[in-house]
Coordinates of C-alpha atoms and ligand atoms in Angstrom, one line a residue:
M1 CA 20.8 -129.6 15.4
A2 CA 23.3 -127.9 13.1
K3 CA 26.7 -127.5 14.6
R4 CA 27.4 -124.3 12.8
S5 CA 24.8 -121.8 11.9
I6 CA 24.2 -121.9 8.2
K7 CA 23.8 -118.7 6.3
K8 CA 20.1 -118.7 5.3
E9 CA 19.0 -117.5 1.9
P10 CA 16.6 -114.6 2.2
I11 CA 13.1 -115.9 2.4
V12 CA 11.0 -114.2 -0.2
S13 CA 7.4 -113.7 1.0
V14 CA 5.5 -114.5 -2.1
S15 CA 2.3 -116.4 -1.5
F16 CA 1.2 -119.6 -3.3
G17 CA -1.6 -117.6 -4.9
K18 CA 0.8 -115.1 -6.3
V19 CA 3.0 -117.9 -7.7
L20 CA -0.1 -119.4 -9.5
R21 CA -1.1 -115.9 -10.8
T22 CA 2.4 -115.4 -12.2
Y23 CA 2.2 -118.7 -14.1
N24 CA -1.3 -117.9 -15.2
G25 CA -0.2 -114.5 -16.5
M26 CA 2.7 -115.9 -18.4
L27 CA 0.6 -118.5 -20.1
R28 CA -2.1 -116.1 -21.2
G29 CA -3.5 -117.4 -24.5
F30 CA -2.3 -120.9 -23.7
R31 CA -4.7 -122.0 -21.0
W32 CA -6.9 -124.2 -23.0
P33 CA -4.4 -127.1 -23.3
F34 CA -4.3 -127.2 -19.5
V35 CA -8.1 -127.2 -19.3
L36 CA -8.1 -130.0 -21.8
C37 CA -5.5 -132.0 -19.9
M38 CA -7.5 -131.7 -16.7
L39 CA -10.8 -132.5 -18.4
V40 CA -9.5 -135.7 -20.0
A41 CA -7.5 -136.8 -16.9
G42 CA -10.7 -136.1 -14.8
L43 CA -12.8 -138.2 -17.2
A44 CA -10.2 -141.1 -16.9
A45 CA -10.3 -140.9 -13.1
T46 CA -14.1 -140.8 -13.1
I47 CA -14.3 -143.9 -15.2
G48 CA -11.9 -145.6 -12.7
V49 CA -14.5 -145.1 -9.9
F50 CA -16.7 -147.7 -11.5
T51 CA -14.3 -150.6 -11.3
P52 CA -15.4 -151.9 -7.9
W53 CA -19.0 -152.0 -9.3
F54 CA -18.0 -154.6 -11.8
H55 CA -16.4 -156.7 -9.1
K56 CA -19.6 -156.5 -7.1
A57 CA -21.7 -157.6 -10.2
I58 CA -19.5 -160.7 -10.7
F59 CA -19.4 -161.7 -7.1
D60 CA -23.1 -161.3 -6.6
L61 CA -23.8 -163.5 -9.6
L62 CA -21.4 -166.2 -8.6
V63 CA -22.3 -166.3 -4.9
Q64 CA -26.0 -166.4 -5.4
S65 CA -26.2 -169.2 -7.9
E66 CA -24.9 -172.8 -8.4
P67 CA -22.4 -173.1 -11.3
S68 CA -24.2 -173.7 -14.6
T69 CA -23.7 -172.8 -18.2
Q70 CA -26.3 -170.2 -17.9
V71 CA -24.6 -168.5 -15.0
V72 CA -21.2 -168.7 -16.6
D73 CA -22.6 -167.1 -19.8
K74 CA -24.1 -164.3 -17.7
A75 CA -20.8 -163.8 -15.8
L76 CA -18.8 -163.8 -19.1
R77 CA -21.1 -161.1 -20.4
V78 CA -20.2 -159.0 -17.4
V79 CA -16.5 -159.8 -18.0
F80 CA -17.0 -158.8 -21.6
W81 CA -18.4 -155.4 -20.6
F82 CA -15.7 -155.1 -17.9
A83 CA -13.0 -155.6 -20.7
I84 CA -14.6 -152.9 -22.8
F85 CA -14.7 -150.7 -19.7
L86 CA -11.0 -151.3 -19.0
L87 CA -10.0 -150.6 -22.6
T88 CA -12.0 -147.4 -22.6
Q89 CA -10.3 -146.3 -19.4
F90 CA -6.9 -147.2 -20.8
V91 CA -7.6 -145.2 -24.0
V92 CA -8.7 -142.1 -22.0
W93 CA -5.7 -142.3 -19.7
R94 CA -3.3 -142.6 -22.6
T95 CA -5.0 -139.7 -24.4
S96 CA -4.6 -137.5 -21.4
G97 CA -0.9 -138.6 -21.3
F98 CA -0.3 -137.6 -24.9
I99 CA -2.1 -134.3 -24.6
T100 CA 0.0 -133.5 -21.5
A101 CA 3.2 -134.6 -23.4
W102 CA 2.3 -132.0 -26.0
A103 CA 1.1 -129.2 -23.7
I104 CA 3.8 -129.2 -21.0
P105 CA 6.9 -128.8 -23.3
S106 CA 5.1 -126.0 -25.1
A107 CA 4.2 -124.3 -21.8
S108 CA 7.8 -124.7 -20.7
K109 CA 9.0 -123.1 -23.9
R110 CA 6.8 -120.1 -23.2
L111 CA 7.9 -119.8 -19.6
H112 CA 11.5 -119.9 -20.6
A113 CA 11.1 -117.3 -23.3
S114 CA 9.1 -114.8 -21.3
S115 CA 11.1 -115.1 -18.1
F116 CA 14.4 -114.7 -20.0
A117 CA 13.0 -111.7 -21.8
Y118 CA 11.9 -110.1 -18.6
L119 CA 15.0 -111.0 -16.6
I120 CA 17.5 -109.7 -19.2
R121 CA 15.8 -106.3 -19.3
H122 CA 16.4 -105.7 -15.6
S123 CA 18.7 -102.8 -14.9
Y124 CA 22.5 -102.8 -14.6
R125 CA 22.1 -102.2 -10.9
F126 CA 19.9 -105.3 -10.6
F127 CA 22.7 -107.5 -12.1
T128 CA 25.4 -105.9 -10.0
N129 CA 23.4 -107.0 -6.9
Q130 CA 22.8 -110.6 -8.0
F131 CA 25.0 -113.6 -8.7
A132 CA 24.7 -115.0 -12.1
G133 CA 24.7 -118.6 -10.8
S134 CA 21.9 -117.9 -8.4
L135 CA 19.8 -116.3 -11.1
V136 CA 20.3 -119.3 -13.3
R137 CA 19.2 -121.6 -10.5
Q138 CA 16.2 -119.4 -9.7
M139 CA 15.0 -119.4 -13.2
N140 CA 15.4 -123.2 -13.6
R141 CA 13.6 -123.8 -10.3
F142 CA 10.8 -121.5 -11.4
I143 CA 10.2 -123.5 -14.6
D144 CA 10.7 -126.9 -13.0
S145 CA 8.3 -126.0 -10.2
F146 CA 5.6 -125.3 -12.8
L147 CA 6.1 -128.7 -14.5
E148 CA 5.9 -130.5 -11.2
L149 CA 3.0 -128.5 -9.9
H150 CA 1.0 -129.4 -12.9
E151 CA 2.0 -133.0 -12.6
L152 CA 0.9 -133.1 -8.9
V153 CA -2.5 -131.6 -9.7
Q154 CA -3.2 -133.6 -12.8
W155 CA -2.0 -137.0 -11.6
E156 CA -2.4 -136.8 -7.8
F157 CA -4.9 -134.2 -6.4
L158 CA -7.5 -134.4 -9.2
P159 CA -7.7 -138.2 -9.3
L160 CA -7.7 -138.3 -5.4
F161 CA -10.6 -135.8 -5.3
I162 CA -12.6 -137.7 -7.9
S163 CA -12.1 -141.1 -6.2
M164 CA -13.0 -139.6 -2.8
V165 CA -16.3 -138.3 -4.2
G166 CA -16.9 -141.6 -6.1
A167 CA -16.2 -143.8 -3.1
S168 CA -18.5 -141.6 -0.8
V169 CA -21.3 -141.6 -3.2
S170 CA -21.0 -145.3 -4.0
L171 CA -20.9 -146.5 -0.4
S172 CA -23.7 -144.1 0.6
L173 CA -25.8 -145.6 -2.2
R174 CA -25.4 -149.1 -0.6
N175 CA -25.7 -148.0 3.0
R176 CA -26.0 -144.5 4.4
W177 CA -23.9 -145.3 7.5
L178 CA -21.0 -146.8 5.5
G179 CA -20.9 -143.5 3.5
I180 CA -20.9 -141.4 6.7
I181 CA -18.1 -143.5 8.3
L182 CA -16.0 -143.1 5.2
I183 CA -16.5 -139.4 4.9
T184 CA -15.8 -138.7 8.6
W185 CA -12.6 -140.8 8.3
M186 CA -11.5 -139.0 5.2
I187 CA -12.0 -135.6 6.8
F188 CA -9.9 -136.6 9.8
Y189 CA -7.2 -138.2 7.6
L190 CA -6.9 -135.1 5.4
V191 CA -6.8 -132.6 8.2
V192 CA -4.3 -134.5 10.3
N193 CA -2.0 -135.1 7.3
Y194 CA -2.2 -131.6 6.1
G195 CA -1.3 -130.4 9.5
L196 CA 1.6 -132.8 9.8
A197 CA 2.8 -131.8 6.3
R198 CA 2.9 -128.1 7.2
W199 CA 4.6 -128.8 10.5
K200 CA 7.3 -130.9 8.8
L201 CA 7.9 -128.1 6.3
K202 CA 10.3 -126.2 8.5
Y203 CA 12.5 -129.2 8.8
D204 CA 12.4 -129.8 5.1
E205 CA 13.6 -126.2 4.7
Q206 CA 16.5 -126.8 7.1
K207 CA 17.5 -129.8 5.1
S208 CA 17.5 -127.8 1.8
I209 CA 19.5 -125.0 3.5
A210 CA 22.1 -127.6 4.5
D211 CA 21.9 -128.9 1.0
S212 CA 22.6 -125.5 -0.5
A213 CA 25.5 -125.0 1.9
M214 CA 27.0 -128.3 0.8
V215 CA 26.7 -127.4 -2.9
G216 CA 28.1 -124.0 -2.1
A217 CA 31.1 -125.5 -0.3
L218 CA 31.7 -127.8 -3.2
S219 CA 31.6 -125.1 -5.8
D220 CA 33.7 -122.7 -3.7
G221 CA 36.3 -125.5 -3.4
I222 CA 36.3 -126.1 -7.2
T223 CA 36.6 -122.4 -8.0
N224 CA 39.5 -122.1 -5.6
S225 CA 41.3 -125.3 -6.7
L226 CA 44.5 -123.3 -7.4
N227 CA 44.4 -121.6 -4.0
I228 CA 44.0 -125.0 -2.4
K229 CA 47.0 -126.4 -4.2
F230 CA 49.3 -123.4 -3.6
F231 CA 48.4 -123.1 0.1
S232 CA 48.7 -126.9 0.6
A233 CA 45.2 -127.0 2.0
Y234 CA 43.9 -130.4 0.8
N235 CA 43.4 -131.7 4.3
G236 CA 41.7 -128.5 5.6
E237 CA 39.4 -128.3 2.6
E238 CA 38.4 -132.0 2.8
K239 CA 37.5 -131.5 6.4
R240 CA 35.5 -128.4 5.6
Y241 CA 33.6 -130.2 2.9
A242 CA 33.1 -133.2 5.1
E243 CA 31.6 -131.0 7.8
S244 CA 29.0 -129.5 5.5
V245 CA 28.1 -132.9 4.2
G246 CA 27.8 -134.0 7.8
T247 CA 25.3 -131.3 8.6
F248 CA 23.3 -132.2 5.6
V249 CA 23.3 -135.9 6.5
R250 CA 22.1 -135.1 10.0
W251 CA 19.1 -133.1 8.7
W252 CA 18.5 -135.7 6.1
R253 CA 18.3 -138.5 8.6
F254 CA 16.2 -136.5 11.0
N255 CA 13.7 -135.8 8.2
W256 CA 13.7 -139.4 7.1
N257 CA 12.8 -140.5 10.7
L258 CA 10.0 -137.9 10.7
S259 CA 8.7 -139.3 7.5
E260 CA 8.7 -142.8 8.9
A261 CA 6.8 -141.6 12.0
I262 CA 4.2 -139.8 9.8
M263 CA 3.9 -143.0 7.8
A264 CA 3.3 -145.0 10.9
I265 CA 0.4 -142.6 11.8
Q266 CA -1.0 -143.0 8.3
V267 CA -0.9 -146.8 8.5
F268 CA -2.7 -146.6 11.8
F269 CA -5.4 -144.6 10.2
Y270 CA -5.8 -147.3 7.5
I271 CA -6.0 -150.1 10.0
V272 CA -8.8 -148.2 11.9
L273 CA -10.7 -147.7 8.7
E274 CA -10.3 -151.2 7.4
I275 CA -11.4 -152.8 10.8
G276 CA -14.2 -150.3 11.3
I277 CA -15.8 -150.6 7.8
V278 CA -15.3 -154.4 7.5
Y279 CA -16.8 -154.9 11.0
Y280 CA -19.8 -152.7 10.3
A281 CA -20.3 -154.2 6.8
V282 CA -20.3 -157.8 8.2
R283 CA -22.9 -156.7 10.8
V284 CA -25.1 -155.2 8.1
W285 CA -24.6 -158.3 5.9
G286 CA -25.7 -160.4 8.9
S287 CA -29.0 -158.5 8.9
G288 CA -29.4 -159.2 5.2
L289 CA -29.0 -155.7 4.0
L290 CA -25.7 -156.2 2.1
T291 CA -24.6 -158.9 -0.3
V292 CA -21.2 -160.6 -0.7
G293 CA -20.7 -158.4 -3.8
D294 CA -21.2 -155.3 -1.6
L295 CA -18.3 -156.5 0.6
A296 CA -16.1 -156.8 -2.5
L297 CA -17.4 -153.3 -3.6
I298 CA -16.4 -151.8 -0.2
Q299 CA -13.0 -153.5 -0.1
G300 CA -12.4 -152.3 -3.7
F301 CA -13.1 -148.7 -2.7
I302 CA -11.0 -148.9 0.4
L303 CA -8.0 -150.2 -1.5
Q304 CA -8.5 -147.5 -4.2
M305 CA -8.6 -144.8 -1.5
I306 CA -5.6 -146.0 0.4
G307 CA -3.6 -146.2 -2.8
K308 CA -4.3 -142.6 -3.6
L309 CA -4.2 -141.2 0.0
W310 CA -0.8 -142.8 0.8
D311 CA 1.1 -139.9 -0.8
F312 CA -1.3 -137.2 0.2
G313 CA 0.9 -135.7 3.0
R314 CA 4.0 -135.9 0.9
N315 CA 2.3 -134.2 -2.0
V316 CA 1.0 -131.4 0.2
R317 CA 4.5 -130.8 1.4
R318 CA 5.8 -130.9 -2.2
L319 CA 3.2 -128.3 -3.2
F320 CA 4.5 -125.9 -0.6
E321 CA 8.1 -126.6 -1.4
L322 CA 7.5 -126.0 -5.1
S323 CA 5.7 -122.8 -4.4
A324 CA 8.7 -121.7 -2.2
Q325 CA 11.1 -122.7 -4.9
A326 CA 9.3 -120.7 -7.5
S327 CA 8.8 -117.7 -5.3
E328 CA 12.3 -116.1 -5.6
M329 CA 11.9 -115.9 -9.4
V330 CA 8.3 -114.7 -9.0
A331 CA 9.6 -111.8 -6.9
I332 CA 12.1 -111.0 -9.6
L333 CA 9.4 -111.1 -12.3
E334 CA 7.2 -108.9 -10.2
T335 CA 9.9 -106.3 -9.7
P336 CA 9.4 -103.5 -12.2
H337 CA 12.4 -102.7 -14.5
E338 CA 14.3 -99.9 -12.9
V339 CA 15.4 -98.2 -16.1
K340 CA 13.0 -98.3 -19.0
D341 CA 11.5 -96.4 -21.9
I342 CA 9.1 -93.7 -21.0
P343 CA 5.6 -94.1 -22.7
G344 CA 5.8 -92.7 -26.2
A345 CA 9.7 -92.7 -26.2
K346 CA 11.0 -91.9 -29.7
P347 CA 14.2 -93.3 -31.2
L348 CA 17.3 -91.1 -30.8
R349 CA 18.1 -89.3 -34.1
I350 CA 21.8 -88.5 -34.3
E351 CA 22.8 -85.8 -36.7
R352 CA 26.1 -84.6 -35.3
G353 CA 26.7 -86.5 -32.0
A354 CA 27.1 -83.6 -29.7
I355 CA 26.7 -84.3 -26.0
T356 CA 25.6 -81.9 -23.2
F357 CA 25.6 -82.7 -19.5
H358 CA 23.5 -80.1 -17.8
D359 CA 23.8 -79.7 -14.0
V360 CA 23.8 -83.5 -13.6
S361 CA 23.7 -84.9 -10.1
F362 CA 23.6 -88.5 -9.1
H363 CA 24.0 -90.9 -6.1
Y364 CA 23.9 -94.6 -5.7
Q365 CA 22.8 -94.4 -2.1
K366 CA 20.9 -91.4 -0.7
E367 CA 23.5 -90.8 2.0
R368 CA 26.4 -90.3 -0.4
G369 CA 26.2 -87.9 -3.5
I370 CA 28.6 -89.1 -6.2
I371 CA 28.1 -86.6 -9.0
R372 CA 27.2 -83.0 -8.2
G373 CA 26.5 -80.0 -10.6
F374 CA 28.3 -81.7 -13.5
H375 CA 28.3 -79.4 -16.6
L376 CA 30.0 -80.5 -19.8
S377 CA 29.4 -79.9 -23.5
V378 CA 31.1 -82.1 -26.0
R379 CA 31.1 -80.8 -29.5
T380 CA 30.5 -82.9 -32.6
G381 CA 33.6 -85.1 -33.3
E382 CA 35.4 -83.7 -30.2
K383 CA 37.6 -86.1 -28.2
V384 CA 37.4 -85.5 -24.5
A385 CA 39.4 -87.2 -21.8
L386 CA 38.2 -87.6 -18.2
V387 CA 40.9 -87.9 -15.7
G388 CA 41.1 -87.6 -11.9
P389 CA 41.8 -89.7 -8.8
S390 CA 40.2 -93.0 -8.2
G391 CA 36.6 -92.7 -7.0
A392 CA 36.2 -89.3 -8.5
G393 CA 33.1 -90.5 -10.5
K394 CA 34.6 -90.9 -14.0
S395 CA 33.1 -94.3 -14.7
T396 CA 29.8 -93.1 -13.2
V397 CA 29.6 -90.3 -15.7
T398 CA 29.9 -92.7 -18.6
K399 CA 27.3 -95.0 -17.0
L400 CA 24.9 -92.1 -16.8
L401 CA 25.5 -91.2 -20.4
L402 CA 24.6 -94.8 -21.3
R403 CA 21.6 -94.5 -19.1
L404 CA 22.5 -97.5 -17.0
F405 CA 21.1 -95.4 -14.1
D406 CA 18.6 -92.6 -14.1
L407 CA 19.8 -89.2 -13.0
T408 CA 18.9 -87.7 -9.6
G409 CA 19.0 -84.2 -11.1
G410 CA 19.8 -82.3 -14.3
S411 CA 19.7 -83.7 -17.8
I412 CA 21.9 -85.3 -20.5
Q413 CA 21.2 -84.5 -24.1
I414 CA 22.5 -85.9 -27.3
D415 CA 21.9 -83.6 -30.3
G416 CA 19.3 -81.8 -28.2
Q417 CA 17.4 -84.9 -27.3
D418 CA 17.1 -85.8 -23.6
I419 CA 18.4 -89.4 -23.2
S420 CA 15.7 -90.2 -20.7
S421 CA 13.0 -89.6 -23.4
V422 CA 14.5 -91.6 -26.2
T423 CA 14.3 -95.4 -26.5
L424 CA 17.0 -97.2 -24.7
E425 CA 17.7 -99.4 -27.7
S426 CA 18.3 -96.5 -30.0
L427 CA 20.6 -94.9 -27.4
W428 CA 22.7 -98.0 -27.0
R429 CA 22.8 -98.5 -30.8
N430 CA 24.4 -95.1 -31.2
V431 CA 26.9 -95.3 -28.5
S432 CA 29.9 -97.8 -28.4
Y433 CA 31.2 -98.6 -25.0
V434 CA 34.5 -100.3 -24.4
P435 CA 34.9 -101.0 -20.7
Q436 CA 38.2 -101.6 -19.0
D437 CA 37.7 -105.3 -18.6
P438 CA 35.4 -106.4 -21.4
I439 CA 33.4 -109.6 -21.0
L440 CA 33.1 -111.8 -24.0
F441 CA 30.5 -114.5 -24.8
H442 CA 31.5 -118.1 -24.6
R443 CA 31.2 -118.3 -28.3
S444 CA 33.7 -118.2 -31.2
L445 CA 35.9 -115.1 -31.7
K446 CA 34.1 -114.6 -35.0
E447 CA 30.7 -114.4 -33.3
N448 CA 32.1 -112.2 -30.6
I449 CA 33.5 -109.6 -33.1
R450 CA 30.3 -109.9 -35.2
Y451 CA 28.3 -109.0 -32.2
G452 CA 28.9 -105.4 -33.2
K453 CA 27.2 -106.0 -36.5
P454 CA 25.5 -109.4 -36.9
N455 CA 25.1 -109.1 -40.7
A456 CA 28.8 -108.2 -41.3
T457 CA 30.5 -110.1 -44.0
E458 CA 33.6 -112.2 -43.4
Y459 CA 35.6 -109.5 -45.1
E460 CA 34.3 -106.7 -42.9
M461 CA 34.8 -108.7 -39.8
I462 CA 38.4 -109.5 -40.6
A463 CA 39.0 -105.9 -41.7
A464 CA 37.8 -104.7 -38.2
A465 CA 40.0 -107.3 -36.5
K466 CA 43.0 -106.0 -38.5
K467 CA 42.2 -102.4 -37.5
A468 CA 41.9 -103.4 -33.9
R469 CA 45.3 -105.2 -34.2
C470 CA 43.9 -108.5 -33.2
H471 CA 44.1 -110.3 -36.5
E472 CA 47.6 -111.5 -36.0
F473 CA 47.1 -113.2 -32.7
I474 CA 43.8 -114.7 -33.8
S475 CA 45.4 -116.1 -37.0
S476 CA 48.1 -117.8 -34.9
L477 CA 45.5 -119.7 -32.8
P478 CA 44.9 -123.3 -34.0
H479 CA 41.3 -122.7 -34.8
G480 CA 41.7 -119.0 -35.8
Y481 CA 38.4 -117.1 -35.8
E482 CA 36.5 -120.2 -34.8
T483 CA 38.3 -120.4 -31.4
F484 CA 36.0 -120.4 -28.4
V485 CA 37.1 -117.9 -25.8
G486 CA 36.0 -119.6 -22.6
E487 CA 33.4 -118.3 -20.1
R488 CA 33.5 -114.5 -20.0
G489 CA 36.5 -114.7 -22.3
V490 CA 38.9 -116.1 -19.8
K491 CA 41.0 -118.0 -22.4
L492 CA 42.3 -114.7 -23.7
S493 CA 44.8 -112.3 -22.1
G494 CA 43.5 -108.9 -20.8
G495 CA 45.0 -107.1 -23.8
E496 CA 43.7 -109.6 -26.3
R497 CA 40.2 -109.4 -24.8
Q498 CA 40.4 -105.6 -25.1
R499 CA 41.4 -105.6 -28.7
V500 CA 38.5 -108.0 -29.5
A501 CA 36.2 -105.6 -27.8
I502 CA 37.7 -102.8 -29.8
A503 CA 37.2 -104.8 -33.1
R504 CA 33.6 -105.3 -32.0
A505 CA 33.2 -101.5 -31.5
I506 CA 34.8 -100.7 -34.8
L507 CA 32.3 -103.0 -36.6
K508 CA 29.5 -101.4 -34.7
N509 CA 30.6 -98.0 -35.9
A510 CA 28.4 -95.9 -33.6
P511 CA 28.8 -92.1 -33.8
I512 CA 29.5 -91.8 -30.1
L513 CA 32.3 -93.6 -28.4
V514 CA 32.9 -94.2 -24.7
L515 CA 36.1 -95.7 -23.5
D516 CA 36.7 -96.5 -19.8
E517 CA 40.4 -96.9 -19.0
A518 CA 40.8 -99.0 -22.1
T519 CA 44.6 -99.0 -21.7
S520 CA 45.2 -99.6 -18.0
S521 CA 47.4 -102.4 -16.8
L522 CA 49.1 -103.3 -20.0
D523 CA 52.8 -103.5 -21.0
S524 CA 54.1 -100.9 -23.4
E525 CA 53.9 -103.0 -26.4
S526 CA 50.3 -104.0 -26.0
E527 CA 49.5 -100.5 -25.0
L528 CA 51.0 -99.3 -28.3
L529 CA 48.9 -101.9 -30.2
I530 CA 45.8 -100.7 -28.3
Q531 CA 46.6 -97.1 -28.9
Q532 CA 46.8 -97.8 -32.6
S533 CA 43.5 -99.7 -32.6
L534 CA 41.8 -97.0 -30.6
A535 CA 43.0 -94.3 -33.0
E536 CA 41.3 -96.3 -35.8
L537 CA 38.2 -96.6 -33.7
M538 CA 38.0 -92.9 -32.7
K539 CA 38.2 -91.6 -36.3
G540 CA 35.3 -89.3 -37.0
K541 CA 33.5 -89.9 -33.7
T542 CA 32.6 -88.0 -30.7
V543 CA 34.6 -89.5 -27.9
I544 CA 34.6 -89.5 -24.1
A545 CA 37.6 -91.5 -22.8
I546 CA 38.7 -92.2 -19.3
A547 CA 42.3 -92.7 -18.6
H548 CA 44.7 -93.0 -15.7
R549 CA 47.8 -93.0 -17.8
L550 CA 48.0 -89.4 -18.9
S551 CA 50.5 -90.2 -21.7
T552 CA 47.7 -91.9 -23.6
I553 CA 45.5 -88.8 -23.7
M554 CA 47.9 -86.0 -24.5
K555 CA 46.6 -85.7 -28.0
M556 CA 42.9 -85.4 -27.0
D557 CA 41.1 -82.2 -27.9
R558 CA 40.2 -81.5 -24.3
I559 CA 41.1 -82.9 -20.9
V560 CA 38.6 -82.7 -18.1
V561 CA 39.9 -83.2 -14.5
M562 CA 37.3 -84.5 -12.0
H563 CA 37.4 -84.6 -8.3
N564 CA 34.6 -85.6 -5.9
G565 CA 32.0 -85.7 -8.7
K566 CA 32.9 -82.2 -10.0
I567 CA 34.9 -80.8 -12.8
I568 CA 37.9 -78.9 -11.3
E569 CA 40.1 -78.2 -14.3
M570 CA 39.6 -78.3 -18.0
G571 CA 41.7 -77.5 -21.1
T572 CA 44.3 -79.0 -23.5
H573 CA 47.3 -80.9 -22.2
D574 CA 49.5 -77.9 -22.7
E575 CA 47.1 -75.5 -21.1
L576 CA 46.6 -77.6 -18.1
L577 CA 50.4 -78.1 -17.6
K578 CA 50.8 -74.4 -17.4
E579 CA 48.4 -74.1 -14.4
V580 CA 49.5 -75.2 -11.0
G581 CA 46.8 -77.7 -10.2
T582 CA 45.8 -81.4 -10.0
Y583 CA 46.6 -82.2 -13.6
Q584 CA 50.1 -80.7 -13.3
R585 CA 50.6 -82.7 -10.0
L586 CA 49.4 -85.9 -11.6
W587 CA 51.5 -85.4 -14.6
N588 CA 54.6 -84.8 -12.6
I589 CA 54.1 -87.9 -10.6
Q590 CA 53.6 -90.0 -13.7
A591 CA 56.5 -88.4 -15.6
G592 CA 58.6 -89.1 -12.6
G593 CA 58.0 -92.8 -13.3
F594 CA 55.8 -93.7 -10.4
I595 CA 53.1 -95.1 -12.6
Ligands
LIG1 N1 27.3 -99.7 -8.2 C1 27.7 -98.9 -7.2 N2 27.0 -98.8 -6.1 C2 27.4 -98.0 -5.1 N3 28.5 -97.2 -5.2 C3 29.2 -97.2 -6.3 C4 28.9 -98.0 -7.4 N4 29.7 -97.8 -8.4 C5 30.6 -96.9 -7.9 N5 30.3 -96.5 -6.7 C6 31.0 -95.4 -5.9 O1 30.9 -94.3 -6.6 C7 32.2 -93.6 -6.5 C8 32.6 -93.2 -7.9 O2 32.9 -94.4 -8.6 P1 33.5 -94.4 -10.1 O3 33.5 -95.8 -10.5 O4 32.7 -93.5 -10.9 O5 34.9 -93.9 -9.9 P2 36.1 -93.7 -10.9 O6 36.4 -92.2 -11.0 O7 35.7 -94.3 -12.2 O8 37.3 -94.4 -10.2 P3 38.4 -95.3 -10.8 O9 39.4 -94.4 -11.4 O10 39.0 -96.0 -9.6 O11 37.8 -96.2 -11.8 C9 33.1 -94.5 -5.8 O12 33.3 -93.9 -4.5 C10 32.4 -95.8 -5.7 O13 32.6 -96.4 -4.5
LIG2 MG1 36.4 -96.1 -13.1

């Protein structure tokens, strides 16, 4: 049907039962509101079953007697009780509505909180493998699915079940065969509709894939709006988008036609039931075994059933869809966190801030070792620079120190404590990390800087900004420290963003500092500013800094040259320059003005 094959999202095989168990687990301690919701809604539906019996009572009374004040009085008495009955039903339904209105938002709050808490603790590797947008969508779907699942069960499946039982029992009480006809019909109806619903599911899935492709095309277009302008591609892009809409519309129409066909089958079922039951009832009435009131009773039940059965197929399909929608997030919630505290992990206690890498080895994928036999001891307060060609493993070493990944072999110790046996929180509290391209929250500059120390005073915050050389540019902004920085900090230049990240690290004031290429791709003036701010930041700390521009690290205590995951040279700038080796070669190239 689709002209182009659409990239299918991976289907996650999580069963409906698993989805329910996940919700159940997350709402532990909060189940009773749902039991209450179901009990009250069940009670309301059960009361509803008696409505046709009142109709029967009134009909029987009116048909069997001539009009007289006495009969009218009797009938009005029935009407009076009917009114009380309807009011009771009304009160119970509304009560269940209000209980639900209280329970569901509270449950949603719990689901949001616990799924966010679990999701955000996933490892660095996890987030590098996932798109933020897709995670956001999965989490929303997971929570929305719960709300809709609950709604389906409480307002559709439960009342349907109760009214089916009620109708079967009521008709059987009047005439055994009427009951049998109804039950047989119901079984046929449910089985056929369930089957049709399951069969239609695959077409629904196609429609939603086409829908995702359409949404994807739209967002891709919006993201690339500048490319579209500069490459004069309006026409091409319009055509592209129209094509994806076209595919979606074809599936939509196809599904709509299927629904119409299924509806036709349903209506055929109703006609058969109506004719069958009424025919049989009239025959039985003819032999004097049923009254006119019974006919009203039967008709009442049939109408009640048809009303509730009409959406059965659609609701079954919805049930599967919701389960599928929730399943991606369930899989994420079921995946154990890759990097986590070992049982009984103790907080890291820093006395001096000395770091030892002992025979460290690591690989991202088994086939390709990245770090091999890496030995390095960094003394308290020492400032060590890591240099080496691109892909040598410099950033990886810093990520291992931050325990974003667990080692494949060897160990890393800080003040004699293995980083894999201390709590992650205490490790991260004691290490400041300034990446090359820092990401900022879409919050005010003030909040971004304060992230390093949430209880910092205004004075401390501004002092840190001054040391990081970002006070001037911030003061020149119309909203100053209240300026919002845009998603990921896009409204700032690269150099400004780095200085804000440095201010944040100055405020955090952790004893160990890790800098990854903090001064790459900057003009000389910004580089000078950053150098000054980094010098402030490094004071009195143990530092590991990665740099490509060797001019920025000349003054470091020690320079470590890496190649292919190993240390190949080590010493001060002057010592290394004397040896004929990689450092000397790199230095000569850079001094020659190539970089
Ligand atoms: N998340 C990852 N998954 C798989 N491989 C990775 C990942 N990150 C890095 N690598 C690989 O590991 C090797 C070392 O990468 P690393 O980022 O440590 O290099 P680097 O020395 O910092 O280089 P550069 O100077 O270019 O920043 C590279 O070959 C890279 O392709
Ligand atoms: Mg790197």
